[in-house]
Structures are given as structure tokens and as C-alpha cells.
């Protein structure tokens, strides 16, 4: 058995993009992986990829902002895959607009997925971690937490996740549970493709503009983030807690 001792990880928003890469990486690391996303069917390719590579995975459809659905989803993971002791709060959406045009719905939906969703998921999963005396929580923040034009809702939510993370670290540390946040810069996924479309520019053009501001001279990939998650949930990272790791190809924060 690997150093992960057959532990079970939950990855929200795991059907595509960063979440899919994290799910695959954690499976390769030896975790059983529950792939949670809005549509259970959409998780199937990720689960198939993991099982075909010899890993254990389960697809679960859930809206992380729905209290009852979260409770049921986490119970199902515990029953069908095992007690979850790793949680990656990755599900996310953007509803960009300048402040003066932003609707209450755009504000609420972003808060709902990122903040309410991470709260509900973490509250539901912490029980298994504290019972095991071991746990790892990683939440996806963003460089947008430092401020980004057109993202007053998203920036507030991503900054909120940093305070959430630091407080989890303080409350749960004595149970052997660490909590950290990863704040990615520009990562090539459907989310950044959609950003280009919304701005009316070609994706390659948006990437080129982003690269001029990134010291390592390239945009990020989902695997760049998966690698950082792999470290933070590892056994050896037990003394790293309450941190925000900027994974952005240069200094931030
Ligand atoms: P994506 O849009 O490719 O994937 C997000 C996934 O979350 C989708 O599969 C979607 O169905 C799922 N999701 C959305 N709302 C949900 C809900 N209520 N319940 C369950 N699942 C839900 O996005 P990407 O790029 O993979 O982003 C993943 C995370 O990383 C997000 O939290 C995002 O804010 C964050 N991030 C992404 C960056 C980027 O450049 N792509 C940069 C910084 C942070």
C-alpha cells in the first residue's frame, strides 16, 4: 500500500479543468477519489480514466451550494468509497461585471459556489477528519483575491477563502487536520477560455497578453495546480497549515 494508506479524497468541480487534473493526480498518489460536480454524467470520463489506470474513483452529482445535497453526497462517498479525509474545494464559477453593472444574482451566485459551497463541504467532511485524527483541506483561491477589474464578486469570494482557510487551520490543527489555500494565476481551462470569449478576444491573444506579466514566461496548466495540491495533502506537509500558496509563475501576495 502507498504512503496514502488508501485514504479517500473528495475533489469538488472535478469533472474538468483543474479539478479533473487534481483528481487524476491524487489517484496516482494512491488516494481513492470522489469526483463531485453538478452533473454526475460529466464526471464519468474522469472516473473512467482513473479506474482504467488501476485507481478507485466515484462520480457524485452535487451542487456544493445546496446544504441537503452536500450532506447526502458526502454520506454517499463515505459509504461507497470510504471516510473522506482529504477535501479539495475546487468548484468555481465566474460572473464577471463592473461594479456598476453587477446584478445581485451575479454577486450571490459567486458567493454561493465559492464561499457557501466550501463552508458546506468542509463542515460535512470535517467529522471524518477529526474522527481519523488526520485530514487535509485545500481550497482554491486565486490571484484575483488581490483585486481584479470586473471581478468584485469573485475577488471578494477568493479573498474570503483565504480567511476561511486560516481559521480552519486554527480550529482543526489539534485534530491533525491542516488547511491551506492555493491561489493560481492564469491557468488554461474552460474558465479562461470563457473569459476570452466574454472579452471578445481570441484565447491565444488573451494568453499572449497574460504571458507578458508572468515571470516564468508561460501560462499555467491544470497539472501545475495538481502538483501543488499533491504536496499540500501529502503526509510530509503536516506542519504546513493556514498558508496561501500562490502558483502563478512569479511572486504574488
Ligand atoms: P472550470 O470552469 O473549468 O471548472 C469548474 C468546475 O466546477 C466545472 O466542472 C463546474 O461544473 C464545477 N462547478 C461549478 N459550480 C459548481 C457547483 N455549484 N457545484 C459543483 N460543481 C460546480 O474552472 P477551472 O479553471 O478548472 O477552475 C477551478 C477552480 O480554480 C475554481 O475555483 C476557479 O475559481 C479557480 N481558479 C482558476 C483559475 C484559472 O485561471 N483557470 C485561476 C485561479 C483560480
PDB file of N, CA and C and ligand atoms in Angstrom, residues 12-19 36-39 62-65 89-94 113-114 140-144 154 158 182-192, ligand 1:
ATOM      1  N   UNK A  12     -14.113  18.697  -5.438  1.00  0.00           N
ATOM      2  CA  UNK A  12     -15.325  19.308  -5.997  1.00  0.00           C
ATOM      3  C   UNK A  12     -14.981  19.995  -7.318  1.00  0.00           C
ATOM      4  N   UNK A  13     -15.970  20.061  -8.203  1.00  0.00           N
ATOM      5  CA  UNK A  13     -15.705  20.615  -9.535  1.00  0.00           C
ATOM      6  C   UNK A  13     -14.694  19.751 -10.270  1.00  0.00           C
ATOM      7  N   UNK A  14     -14.772  18.439 -10.043  1.00  0.00           N
ATOM      8  CA  UNK A  14     -13.755  17.523 -10.556  1.00  0.00           C
ATOM      9  C   UNK A  14     -13.976  17.026 -11.976  1.00  0.00           C
ATOM     10  N   UNK A  15     -15.062  17.465 -12.621  1.00  0.00           N
ATOM     11  CA  UNK A  15     -15.375  16.929 -13.952  1.00  0.00           C
ATOM     12  C   UNK A  15     -14.448  17.445 -15.044  1.00  0.00           C
ATOM     13  N   UNK A  16     -13.823  18.592 -14.807  1.00  0.00           N
ATOM     14  CA  UNK A  16     -12.980  19.156 -15.881  1.00  0.00           C
ATOM     15  C   UNK A  16     -11.926  20.108 -15.296  1.00  0.00           C
ATOM     16  N   UNK A  17     -11.099  20.604 -16.157  1.00  0.00           N
ATOM     17  CA  UNK A  17     -10.139  21.646 -15.785  1.00  0.00           C
ATOM     18  C   UNK A  17      -9.218  21.249 -14.643  1.00  0.00           C
ATOM     19  N   UNK A  18      -9.018  22.183 -13.721  1.00  0.00           N
ATOM     20  CA  UNK A  18      -8.103  21.963 -12.598  1.00  0.00           C
ATOM     21  C   UNK A  18      -8.576  20.777 -11.753  1.00  0.00           C
ATOM     22  N   UNK A  19      -9.869  20.703 -11.493  1.00  0.00           N
ATOM     23  CA  UNK A  19     -10.407  19.621 -10.649  1.00  0.00           C
ATOM     24  C   UNK A  19     -10.128  18.247 -11.237  1.00  0.00           C
ATOM     25  N   UNK A  36     -16.713  15.060  -7.534  1.00  0.00           N
ATOM     26  CA  UNK A  36     -18.012  15.714  -7.354  1.00  0.00           C
ATOM     27  C   UNK A  36     -18.159  16.854  -8.353  1.00  0.00           C
ATOM     28  N   UNK A  37     -19.331  16.918  -8.976  1.00  0.00           N
ATOM     29  CA  UNK A  37     -19.604  18.045  -9.875  1.00  0.00           C
ATOM     30  C   UNK A  37     -21.112  18.162 -10.035  1.00  0.00           C
ATOM     31  N   UNK A  38     -21.563  19.229 -10.673  1.00  0.00           N
ATOM     32  CA  UNK A  38     -23.000  19.480 -10.815  1.00  0.00           C
ATOM     33  C   UNK A  38     -23.715  18.317 -11.481  1.00  0.00           C
ATOM     34  N   UNK A  39     -23.094  17.756 -12.514  1.00  0.00           N
ATOM     35  CA  UNK A  39     -23.717  16.701 -13.303  1.00  0.00           C
ATOM     36  C   UNK A  39     -22.890  15.419 -13.158  1.00  0.00           C
ATOM     37  N   UNK A  62     -23.563  16.806  -7.495  1.00  0.00           N
ATOM     38  CA  UNK A  62     -23.965  17.638  -6.351  1.00  0.00           C
ATOM     39  C   UNK A  62     -23.742  19.106  -6.676  1.00  0.00           C
ATOM     40  N   UNK A  63     -24.670  19.941  -6.189  1.00  0.00           N
ATOM     41  CA  UNK A  63     -24.436  21.386  -6.202  1.00  0.00           C
ATOM     42  C   UNK A  63     -23.866  21.731  -4.828  1.00  0.00           C
ATOM     43  N   UNK A  64     -22.620  22.172  -4.783  1.00  0.00           N
ATOM     44  CA  UNK A  64     -21.968  22.387  -3.482  1.00  0.00           C
ATOM     45  C   UNK A  64     -22.633  23.495  -2.652  1.00  0.00           C
ATOM     46  N   UNK A  65     -23.486  24.298  -3.294  1.00  0.00           N
ATOM     47  CA  UNK A  65     -24.164  25.367  -2.559  1.00  0.00           C
ATOM     48  C   UNK A  65     -25.480  24.898  -1.926  1.00  0.00           C
ATOM     49  N   UNK A  89     -11.578  21.913  -2.162  1.00  0.00           N
ATOM     50  CA  UNK A  89     -12.676  22.815  -2.534  1.00  0.00           C
ATOM     51  C   UNK A  89     -12.277  23.552  -3.801  1.00  0.00           C
ATOM     52  N   UNK A  90     -12.666  22.968  -4.929  1.00  0.00           N
ATOM     53  CA  UNK A  90     -12.212  23.484  -6.232  1.00  0.00           C
ATOM     54  C   UNK A  90     -13.350  24.023  -7.092  1.00  0.00           C
ATOM     55  N   UNK A  91     -14.595  23.595  -6.833  1.00  0.00           N
ATOM     56  CA  UNK A  91     -15.722  24.034  -7.675  1.00  0.00           C
ATOM     57  C   UNK A  91     -15.754  25.549  -7.731  1.00  0.00           C
ATOM     58  N   UNK A  92     -15.962  26.084  -8.915  1.00  0.00           N
ATOM     59  CA  UNK A  92     -15.982  27.538  -9.016  1.00  0.00           C
ATOM     60  C   UNK A  92     -16.662  28.028 -10.276  1.00  0.00           C
ATOM     61  N   UNK A  93     -17.119  29.263 -10.207  1.00  0.00           N
ATOM     62  CA  UNK A  93     -17.734  29.920 -11.375  1.00  0.00           C
ATOM     63  C   UNK A  93     -17.271  31.379 -11.411  1.00  0.00           C
ATOM     64  N   UNK A  94     -17.374  31.982 -12.568  1.00  0.00           N
ATOM     65  CA  UNK A  94     -17.191  33.437 -12.651  1.00  0.00           C
ATOM     66  C   UNK A  94     -18.478  34.056 -13.196  1.00  0.00           C
ATOM     67  N   UNK A 113     -21.290  29.533  -4.665  1.00  0.00           N
ATOM     68  CA  UNK A 113     -20.456  28.386  -5.033  1.00  0.00           C
ATOM     69  C   UNK A 113     -19.151  28.394  -4.229  1.00  0.00           C
ATOM     70  N   UNK A 114     -18.463  29.530  -4.208  1.00  0.00           N
ATOM     71  CA  UNK A 114     -17.129  29.548  -3.585  1.00  0.00           C
ATOM     72  C   UNK A 114     -17.185  29.530  -2.061  1.00  0.00           C
ATOM     73  N   UNK A 140      -9.321  26.353  -3.350  1.00  0.00           N
ATOM     74  CA  UNK A 140      -8.782  27.117  -4.475  1.00  0.00           C
ATOM     75  C   UNK A 140      -9.149  28.587  -4.338  1.00  0.00           C
ATOM     76  N   UNK A 141      -8.149  29.390  -4.042  1.00  0.00           N
ATOM     77  CA  UNK A 141      -8.298  30.844  -4.073  1.00  0.00           C
ATOM     78  C   UNK A 141      -7.893  31.299  -5.474  1.00  0.00           C
ATOM     79  N   UNK A 142      -7.317  32.477  -5.610  1.00  0.00           N
ATOM     80  CA  UNK A 142      -6.928  32.984  -6.926  1.00  0.00           C
ATOM     81  C   UNK A 142      -6.090  34.247  -6.738  1.00  0.00           C
ATOM     82  N   UNK A 143      -5.255  34.554  -7.713  1.00  0.00           N
ATOM     83  CA  UNK A 143      -4.560  35.846  -7.669  1.00  0.00           C
ATOM     84  C   UNK A 143      -5.574  36.996  -7.725  1.00  0.00           C
ATOM     85  N   UNK A 144      -6.789  36.705  -8.190  1.00  0.00           N
ATOM     86  CA  UNK A 144      -7.831  37.737  -8.213  1.00  0.00           C
ATOM     87  C   UNK A 144      -8.185  38.218  -6.807  1.00  0.00           C
ATOM     88  N   UNK A 154     -15.981  37.829  -7.468  1.00  0.00           N
ATOM     89  CA  UNK A 154     -15.008  36.705  -7.467  1.00  0.00           C
ATOM     90  C   UNK A 154     -13.812  37.037  -6.567  1.00  0.00           C
ATOM     91  N   UNK A 158     -12.724  34.918  -3.349  1.00  0.00           N
ATOM     92  CA  UNK A 158     -11.408  34.269  -3.285  1.00  0.00           C
ATOM     93  C   UNK A 158     -10.578  34.796  -2.118  1.00  0.00           C
ATOM     94  N   UNK A 182      -4.631  27.396  -2.300  1.00  0.00           N
ATOM     95  CA  UNK A 182      -3.769  27.600  -3.467  1.00  0.00           C
ATOM     96  C   UNK A 182      -4.391  28.740  -4.274  1.00  0.00           C
ATOM     97  N   UNK A 183      -3.562  29.709  -4.627  1.00  0.00           N
ATOM     98  CA  UNK A 183      -4.049  30.848  -5.403  1.00  0.00           C
ATOM     99  C   UNK A 183      -3.381  30.827  -6.780  1.00  0.00           C
ATOM    100  N   UNK A 184      -4.065  30.206  -7.753  1.00  0.00           N
ATOM    101  CA  UNK A 184      -3.461  30.132  -9.094  1.00  0.00           C
ATOM    102  C   UNK A 184      -3.522  31.472  -9.814  1.00  0.00           C
ATOM    103  N   UNK A 185      -2.559  31.640 -10.718  1.00  0.00           N
ATOM    104  CA  UNK A 185      -2.642  32.740 -11.675  1.00  0.00           C
ATOM    105  C   UNK A 185      -3.404  32.256 -12.891  1.00  0.00           C
ATOM    106  N   UNK A 186      -2.965  32.646 -14.074  1.00  0.00           N
ATOM    107  CA  UNK A 186      -3.670  32.281 -15.320  1.00  0.00           C
ATOM    108  C   UNK A 186      -3.441  30.801 -15.648  1.00  0.00           C
ATOM    109  N   UNK A 187      -4.516  30.007 -15.565  1.00  0.00           N
ATOM    110  CA  UNK A 187      -4.440  28.575 -15.887  1.00  0.00           C
ATOM    111  C   UNK A 187      -5.320  28.314 -17.108  1.00  0.00           C
ATOM    112  N   UNK A 188      -4.799  27.548 -18.049  1.00  0.00           N
ATOM    113  CA  UNK A 188      -5.561  27.267 -19.274  1.00  0.00           C
ATOM    114  C   UNK A 188      -6.654  26.242 -19.015  1.00  0.00           C
ATOM    115  N   UNK A 189      -7.887  26.721 -18.895  1.00  0.00           N
ATOM    116  CA  UNK A 189      -9.053  25.837 -18.721  1.00  0.00           C
ATOM    117  C   UNK A 189     -10.253  26.470 -19.421  1.00  0.00           C
ATOM    118  N   UNK A 190     -11.393  25.787 -19.339  1.00  0.00           N
ATOM    119  CA  UNK A 190     -12.631  26.337 -19.901  1.00  0.00           C
ATOM    120  C   UNK A 190     -12.951  27.703 -19.300  1.00  0.00           C
ATOM    121  N   UNK A 191     -12.534  27.891 -18.017  1.00  0.00           N
ATOM    122  CA  UNK A 191     -12.846  29.158 -17.347  1.00  0.00           C
ATOM    123  C   UNK A 191     -12.142  30.328 -18.031  1.00  0.00           C
ATOM    124  N   UNK A 192     -10.862  30.138 -18.371  1.00  0.00           N
ATOM    125  CA  UNK A 192     -10.132  31.241 -19.021  1.00  0.00           C
ATOM    126  C   UNK A 192     -10.518  31.354 -20.500  1.00  0.00           C
TER     127      UNK A 192
HETATM  128  P1  LIG B   1     -13.759  25.214 -14.844  1.00  0.00           P
HETATM  129  O1  LIG B   1     -14.852  26.158 -15.142  1.00  0.00           O
HETATM  130  O2  LIG B   1     -13.007  24.588 -15.973  1.00  0.00           O
HETATM  131  O3  LIG B   1     -14.271  24.040 -13.889  1.00  0.00           O
HETATM  132  C1  LIG B   1     -15.031  24.314 -12.734  1.00  0.00           C
HETATM  133  C2  LIG B   1     -15.848  23.087 -12.392  1.00  0.00           C
HETATM  134  O4  LIG B   1     -16.640  23.415 -11.219  1.00  0.00           O
HETATM  135  C3  LIG B   1     -16.834  22.704 -13.510  1.00  0.00           C
HETATM  136  O5  LIG B   1     -16.738  21.329 -13.796  1.00  0.00           O
HETATM  137  C4  LIG B   1     -18.183  23.089 -12.929  1.00  0.00           C
HETATM  138  O6  LIG B   1     -19.261  22.280 -13.394  1.00  0.00           O
HETATM  139  C5  LIG B   1     -17.937  22.902 -11.434  1.00  0.00           C
HETATM  140  N1  LIG B   1     -18.931  23.635 -10.626  1.00  0.00           N
HETATM  141  C6  LIG B   1     -19.354  24.912 -10.804  1.00  0.00           C
HETATM  142  N2  LIG B   1     -20.309  25.203  -9.916  1.00  0.00           N
HETATM  143  C7  LIG B   1     -20.497  24.096  -9.150  1.00  0.00           C
HETATM  144  C8  LIG B   1     -21.363  23.788  -8.067  1.00  0.00           C
HETATM  145  N3  LIG B   1     -22.255  24.685  -7.589  1.00  0.00           N
HETATM  146  N4  LIG B   1     -21.288  22.541  -7.511  1.00  0.00           N
HETATM  147  C9  LIG B   1     -20.413  21.628  -8.001  1.00  0.00           C
HETATM  148  N5  LIG B   1     -19.559  21.867  -9.036  1.00  0.00           N
HETATM  149  C10 LIG B   1     -19.623  23.089  -9.607  1.00  0.00           C
HETATM  150  O7  LIG B   1     -12.763  26.033 -13.872  1.00  0.00           O
HETATM  151  P2  LIG B   1     -11.212  25.826 -13.526  1.00  0.00           P
HETATM  152  O8  LIG B   1     -10.457  26.820 -14.297  1.00  0.00           O
HETATM  153  O9  LIG B   1     -10.840  24.398 -13.578  1.00  0.00           O
HETATM  154  O10 LIG B   1     -11.223  26.346 -12.008  1.00  0.00           O
HETATM  155  C11 LIG B   1     -11.189  25.504 -10.864  1.00  0.00           C
HETATM  156  C12 LIG B   1     -11.014  26.382  -9.637  1.00  0.00           C
HETATM  157  O11 LIG B   1      -9.810  27.127  -9.732  1.00  0.00           O
HETATM  158  C13 LIG B   1     -12.129  27.401  -9.442  1.00  0.00           C
HETATM  159  O12 LIG B   1     -12.408  27.556  -8.079  1.00  0.00           O
HETATM  160  C14 LIG B   1     -11.520  28.664 -10.001  1.00  0.00           C
HETATM  161  O13 LIG B   1     -12.126  29.801  -9.463  1.00  0.00           O
HETATM  162  C15 LIG B   1     -10.075  28.501  -9.569  1.00  0.00           C
HETATM  163  N6  LIG B   1      -9.121  29.287 -10.351  1.00  0.00           N
HETATM  164  C16 LIG B   1      -8.979  29.123 -11.714  1.00  0.00           C
HETATM  165  C17 LIG B   1      -8.070  29.889 -12.418  1.00  0.00           C
HETATM  166  C18 LIG B   1      -7.871  29.759 -13.902  1.00  0.00           C
HETATM  167  O14 LIG B   1      -7.099  30.549 -14.460  1.00  0.00           O
HETATM  168  N7  LIG B   1      -8.496  28.822 -14.583  1.00  0.00           N
HETATM  169  C19 LIG B   1      -7.233  30.887 -11.734  1.00  0.00           C
HETATM  170  C20 LIG B   1      -7.448  30.968 -10.319  1.00  0.00           C
HETATM  171  C21 LIG B   1      -8.368  30.187  -9.666  1.00  0.00           C
END
